[in-house]
mmCIF file of C-alpha atoms in Angstrom:
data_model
loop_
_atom_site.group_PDB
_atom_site.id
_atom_site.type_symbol
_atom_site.label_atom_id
_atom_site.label_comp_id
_atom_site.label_asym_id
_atom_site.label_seq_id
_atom_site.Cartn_x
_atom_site.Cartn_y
_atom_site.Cartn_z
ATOM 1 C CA UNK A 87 73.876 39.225 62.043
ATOM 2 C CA UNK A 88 77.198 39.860 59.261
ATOM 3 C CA UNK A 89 78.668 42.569 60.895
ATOM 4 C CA UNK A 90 79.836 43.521 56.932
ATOM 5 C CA UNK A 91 76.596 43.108 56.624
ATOM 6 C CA UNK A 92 74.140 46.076 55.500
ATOM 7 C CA UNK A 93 69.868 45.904 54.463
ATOM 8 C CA UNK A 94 69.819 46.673 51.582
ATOM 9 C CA UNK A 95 73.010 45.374 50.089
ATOM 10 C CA UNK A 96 71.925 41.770 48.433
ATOM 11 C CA UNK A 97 69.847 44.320 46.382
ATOM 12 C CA UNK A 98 72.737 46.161 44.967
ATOM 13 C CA UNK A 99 74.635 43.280 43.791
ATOM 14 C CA UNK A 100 72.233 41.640 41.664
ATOM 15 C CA UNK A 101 72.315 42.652 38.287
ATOM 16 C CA UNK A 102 69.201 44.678 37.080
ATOM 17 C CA UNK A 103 67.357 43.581 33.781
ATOM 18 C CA UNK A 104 66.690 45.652 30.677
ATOM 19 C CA UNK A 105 67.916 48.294 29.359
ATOM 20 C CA UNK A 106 68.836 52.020 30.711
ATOM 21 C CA UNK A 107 67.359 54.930 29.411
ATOM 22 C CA UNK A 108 70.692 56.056 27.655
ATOM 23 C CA UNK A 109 71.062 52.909 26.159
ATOM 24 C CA UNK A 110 67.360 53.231 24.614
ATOM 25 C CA UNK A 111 68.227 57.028 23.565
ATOM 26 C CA UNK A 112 71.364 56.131 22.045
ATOM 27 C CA UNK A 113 69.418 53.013 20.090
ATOM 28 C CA UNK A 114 66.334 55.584 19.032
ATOM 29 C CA UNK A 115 69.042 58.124 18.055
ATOM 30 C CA UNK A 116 70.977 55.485 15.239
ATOM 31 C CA UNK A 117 67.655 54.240 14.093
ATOM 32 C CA UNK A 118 67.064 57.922 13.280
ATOM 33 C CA UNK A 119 70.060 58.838 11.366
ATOM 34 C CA UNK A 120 70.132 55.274 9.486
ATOM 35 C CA UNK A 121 66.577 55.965 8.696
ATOM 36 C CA UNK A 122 67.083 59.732 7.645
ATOM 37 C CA UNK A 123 69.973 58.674 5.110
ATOM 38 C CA UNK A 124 67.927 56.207 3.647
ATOM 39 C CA UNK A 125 64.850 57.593 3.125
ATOM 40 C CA UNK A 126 65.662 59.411 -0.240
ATOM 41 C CA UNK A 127 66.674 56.468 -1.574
ATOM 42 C CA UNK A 128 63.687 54.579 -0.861
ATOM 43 C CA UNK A 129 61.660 56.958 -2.277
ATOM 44 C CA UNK A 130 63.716 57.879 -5.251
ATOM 45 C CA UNK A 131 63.552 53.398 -5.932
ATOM 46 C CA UNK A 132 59.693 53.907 -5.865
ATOM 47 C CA UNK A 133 59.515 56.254 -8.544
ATOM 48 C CA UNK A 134 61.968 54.188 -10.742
ATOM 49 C CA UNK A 135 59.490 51.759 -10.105
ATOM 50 C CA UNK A 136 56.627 53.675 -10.701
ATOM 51 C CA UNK A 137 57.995 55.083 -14.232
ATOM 52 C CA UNK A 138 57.062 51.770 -15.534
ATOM 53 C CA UNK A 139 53.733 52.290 -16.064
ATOM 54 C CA UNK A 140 54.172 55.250 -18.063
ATOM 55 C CA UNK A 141 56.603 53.087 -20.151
ATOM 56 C CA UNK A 142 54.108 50.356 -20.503
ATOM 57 C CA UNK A 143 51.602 53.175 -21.181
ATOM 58 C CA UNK A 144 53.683 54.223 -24.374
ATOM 59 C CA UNK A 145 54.672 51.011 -25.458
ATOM 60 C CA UNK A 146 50.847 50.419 -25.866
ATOM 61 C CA UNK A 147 50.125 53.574 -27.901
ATOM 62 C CA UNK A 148 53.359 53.254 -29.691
ATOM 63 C CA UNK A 149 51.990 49.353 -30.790
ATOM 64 C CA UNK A 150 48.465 50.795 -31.424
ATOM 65 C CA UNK A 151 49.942 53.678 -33.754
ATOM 66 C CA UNK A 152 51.965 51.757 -35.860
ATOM 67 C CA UNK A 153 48.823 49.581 -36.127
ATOM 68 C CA UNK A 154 46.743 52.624 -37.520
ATOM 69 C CA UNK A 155 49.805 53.598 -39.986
ATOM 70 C CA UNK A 156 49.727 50.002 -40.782
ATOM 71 C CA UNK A 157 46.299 50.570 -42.210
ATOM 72 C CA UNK A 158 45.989 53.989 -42.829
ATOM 73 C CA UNK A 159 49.330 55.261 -43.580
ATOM 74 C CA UNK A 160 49.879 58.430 -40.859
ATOM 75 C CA UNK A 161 49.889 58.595 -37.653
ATOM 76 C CA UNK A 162 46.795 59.474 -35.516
ATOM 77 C CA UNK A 163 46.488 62.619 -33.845
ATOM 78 C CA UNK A 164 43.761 61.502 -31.340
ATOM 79 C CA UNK A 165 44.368 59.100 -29.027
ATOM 80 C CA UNK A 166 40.354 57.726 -29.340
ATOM 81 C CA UNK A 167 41.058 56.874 -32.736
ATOM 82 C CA UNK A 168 43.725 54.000 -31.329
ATOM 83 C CA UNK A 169 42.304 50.974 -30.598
ATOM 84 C CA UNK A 170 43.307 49.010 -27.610
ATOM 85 C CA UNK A 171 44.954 53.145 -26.301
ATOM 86 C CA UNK A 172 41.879 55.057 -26.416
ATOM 87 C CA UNK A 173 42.393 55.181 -22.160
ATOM 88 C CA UNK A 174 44.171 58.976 -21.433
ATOM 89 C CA UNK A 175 45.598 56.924 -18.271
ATOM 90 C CA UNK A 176 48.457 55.031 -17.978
ATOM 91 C CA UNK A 177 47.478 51.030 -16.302
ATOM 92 C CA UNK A 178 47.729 52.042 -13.158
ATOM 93 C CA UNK A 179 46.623 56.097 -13.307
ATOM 94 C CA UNK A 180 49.531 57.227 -12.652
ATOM 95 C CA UNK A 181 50.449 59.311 -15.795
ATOM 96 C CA UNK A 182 48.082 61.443 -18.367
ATOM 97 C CA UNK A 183 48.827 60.256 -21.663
ATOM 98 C CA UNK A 184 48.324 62.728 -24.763
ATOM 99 C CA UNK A 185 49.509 63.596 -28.520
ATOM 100 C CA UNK A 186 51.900 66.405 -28.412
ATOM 101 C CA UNK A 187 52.252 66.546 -31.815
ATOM 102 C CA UNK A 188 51.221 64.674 -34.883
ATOM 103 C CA UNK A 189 51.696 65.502 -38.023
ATOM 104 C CA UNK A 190 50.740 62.284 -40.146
ATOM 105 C CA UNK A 191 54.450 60.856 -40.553
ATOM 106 C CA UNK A 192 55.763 61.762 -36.912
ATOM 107 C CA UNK A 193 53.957 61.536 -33.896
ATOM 108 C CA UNK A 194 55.124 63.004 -30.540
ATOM 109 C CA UNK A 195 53.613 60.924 -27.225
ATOM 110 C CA UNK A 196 53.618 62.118 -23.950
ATOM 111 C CA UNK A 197 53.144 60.707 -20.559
ATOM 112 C CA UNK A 198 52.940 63.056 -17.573
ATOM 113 C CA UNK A 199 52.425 62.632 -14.200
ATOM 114 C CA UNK A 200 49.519 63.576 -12.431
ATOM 115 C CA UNK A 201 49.437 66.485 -10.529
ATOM 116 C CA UNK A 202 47.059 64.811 -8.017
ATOM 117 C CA UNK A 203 49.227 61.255 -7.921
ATOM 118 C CA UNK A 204 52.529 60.244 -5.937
ATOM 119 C CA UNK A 205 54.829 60.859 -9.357
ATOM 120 C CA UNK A 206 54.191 64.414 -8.689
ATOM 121 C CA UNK A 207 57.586 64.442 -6.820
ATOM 122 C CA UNK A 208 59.934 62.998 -9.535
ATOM 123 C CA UNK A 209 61.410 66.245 -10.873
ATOM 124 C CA UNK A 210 63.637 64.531 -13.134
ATOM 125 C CA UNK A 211 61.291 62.779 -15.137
ATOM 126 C CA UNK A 212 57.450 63.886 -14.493
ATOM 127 C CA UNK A 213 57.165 63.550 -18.314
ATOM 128 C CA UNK A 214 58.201 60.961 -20.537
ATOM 129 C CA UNK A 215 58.036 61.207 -24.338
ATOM 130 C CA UNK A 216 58.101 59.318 -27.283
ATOM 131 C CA UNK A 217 58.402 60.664 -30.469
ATOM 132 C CA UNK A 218 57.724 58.228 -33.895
ATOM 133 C CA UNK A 219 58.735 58.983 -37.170
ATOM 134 C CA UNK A 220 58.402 56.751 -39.683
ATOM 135 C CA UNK A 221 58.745 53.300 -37.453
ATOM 136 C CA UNK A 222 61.787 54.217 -35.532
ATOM 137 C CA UNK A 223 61.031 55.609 -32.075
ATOM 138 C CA UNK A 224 63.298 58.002 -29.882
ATOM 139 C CA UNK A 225 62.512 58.679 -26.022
ATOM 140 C CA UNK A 226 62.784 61.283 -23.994
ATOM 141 C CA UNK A 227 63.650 63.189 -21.574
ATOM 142 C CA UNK A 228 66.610 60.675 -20.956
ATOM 143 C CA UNK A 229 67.222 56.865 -21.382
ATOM 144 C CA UNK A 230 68.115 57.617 -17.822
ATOM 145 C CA UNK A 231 64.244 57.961 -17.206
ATOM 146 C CA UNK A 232 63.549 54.570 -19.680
ATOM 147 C CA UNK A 233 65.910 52.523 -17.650
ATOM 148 C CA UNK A 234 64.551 50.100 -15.178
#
């Protein structure tokens, strides 16, 4: 027998595989702070996203009321009377379309997001309108809420 020799000792010098539990807490830890910081942003890119079925909601009934002053000369009031916008829901549900005001030459649209759907959370523009007068449209709240 080594007399340098102790049981036990081969075992210490080999290195030991994986990883130690401060290296896995330190991992979990970073994961957590990179995913905490980017979390709003993710969600705040899904409603951008999400606002564009409210704009392809409007663009419909804005298309289907110019059709009807086309033909009748003022603007519908009703939303049934449209055709091809006679739906109250955007494509995808999302938004609750109405007539905020209509007065034969102007028209005021509205599409608002419903209180029961995941839009519910976008503060800054639950509600986008479009207003017609006379062909020309203006939007609102913000173009910020119209961009894409």
């Amino acid at each position: 027998m080594n007399p340098g020799h102790r049981p036990g000792m081969a075992q210490r010098k080999s290195k030991a595989l994986g990883f130690t539990l401060i290296e896995i807490s330190v991992t979990v830890a970073v994961i957590g702070v990179l995913a905490a910081a980017a979390w709003p942003s993710q969600l705040a890119s899904l409603q951008r996203a999400r606002r564009i079925d409210a704009i392809a909601a409007l663009t419909r009934v804005q298309i289907a009321q110019e059709q009807y002053r086309a033909r009748y000369g003022v603007y519908s009031a009703q939303l049934t009377a449209l055709t091809g916008a006679s739906a109250a829901r955007s494509p995808e549900g999302l938004y609750q379309l109405a007539v905020l005001d209509a007065n034969g030459e102007n028209v005021t649209l509205s599409a608002r997001a419903r209180d029961d759907g995941p839009q519910r959370s976008d503060t800054d523009c639950r509600e986008l309108t479009l207003r017609l007068s006379q062909g020309l449209a203006d939007i609102g709240p913000s173009g910020r809420c119209w961009n894409r």
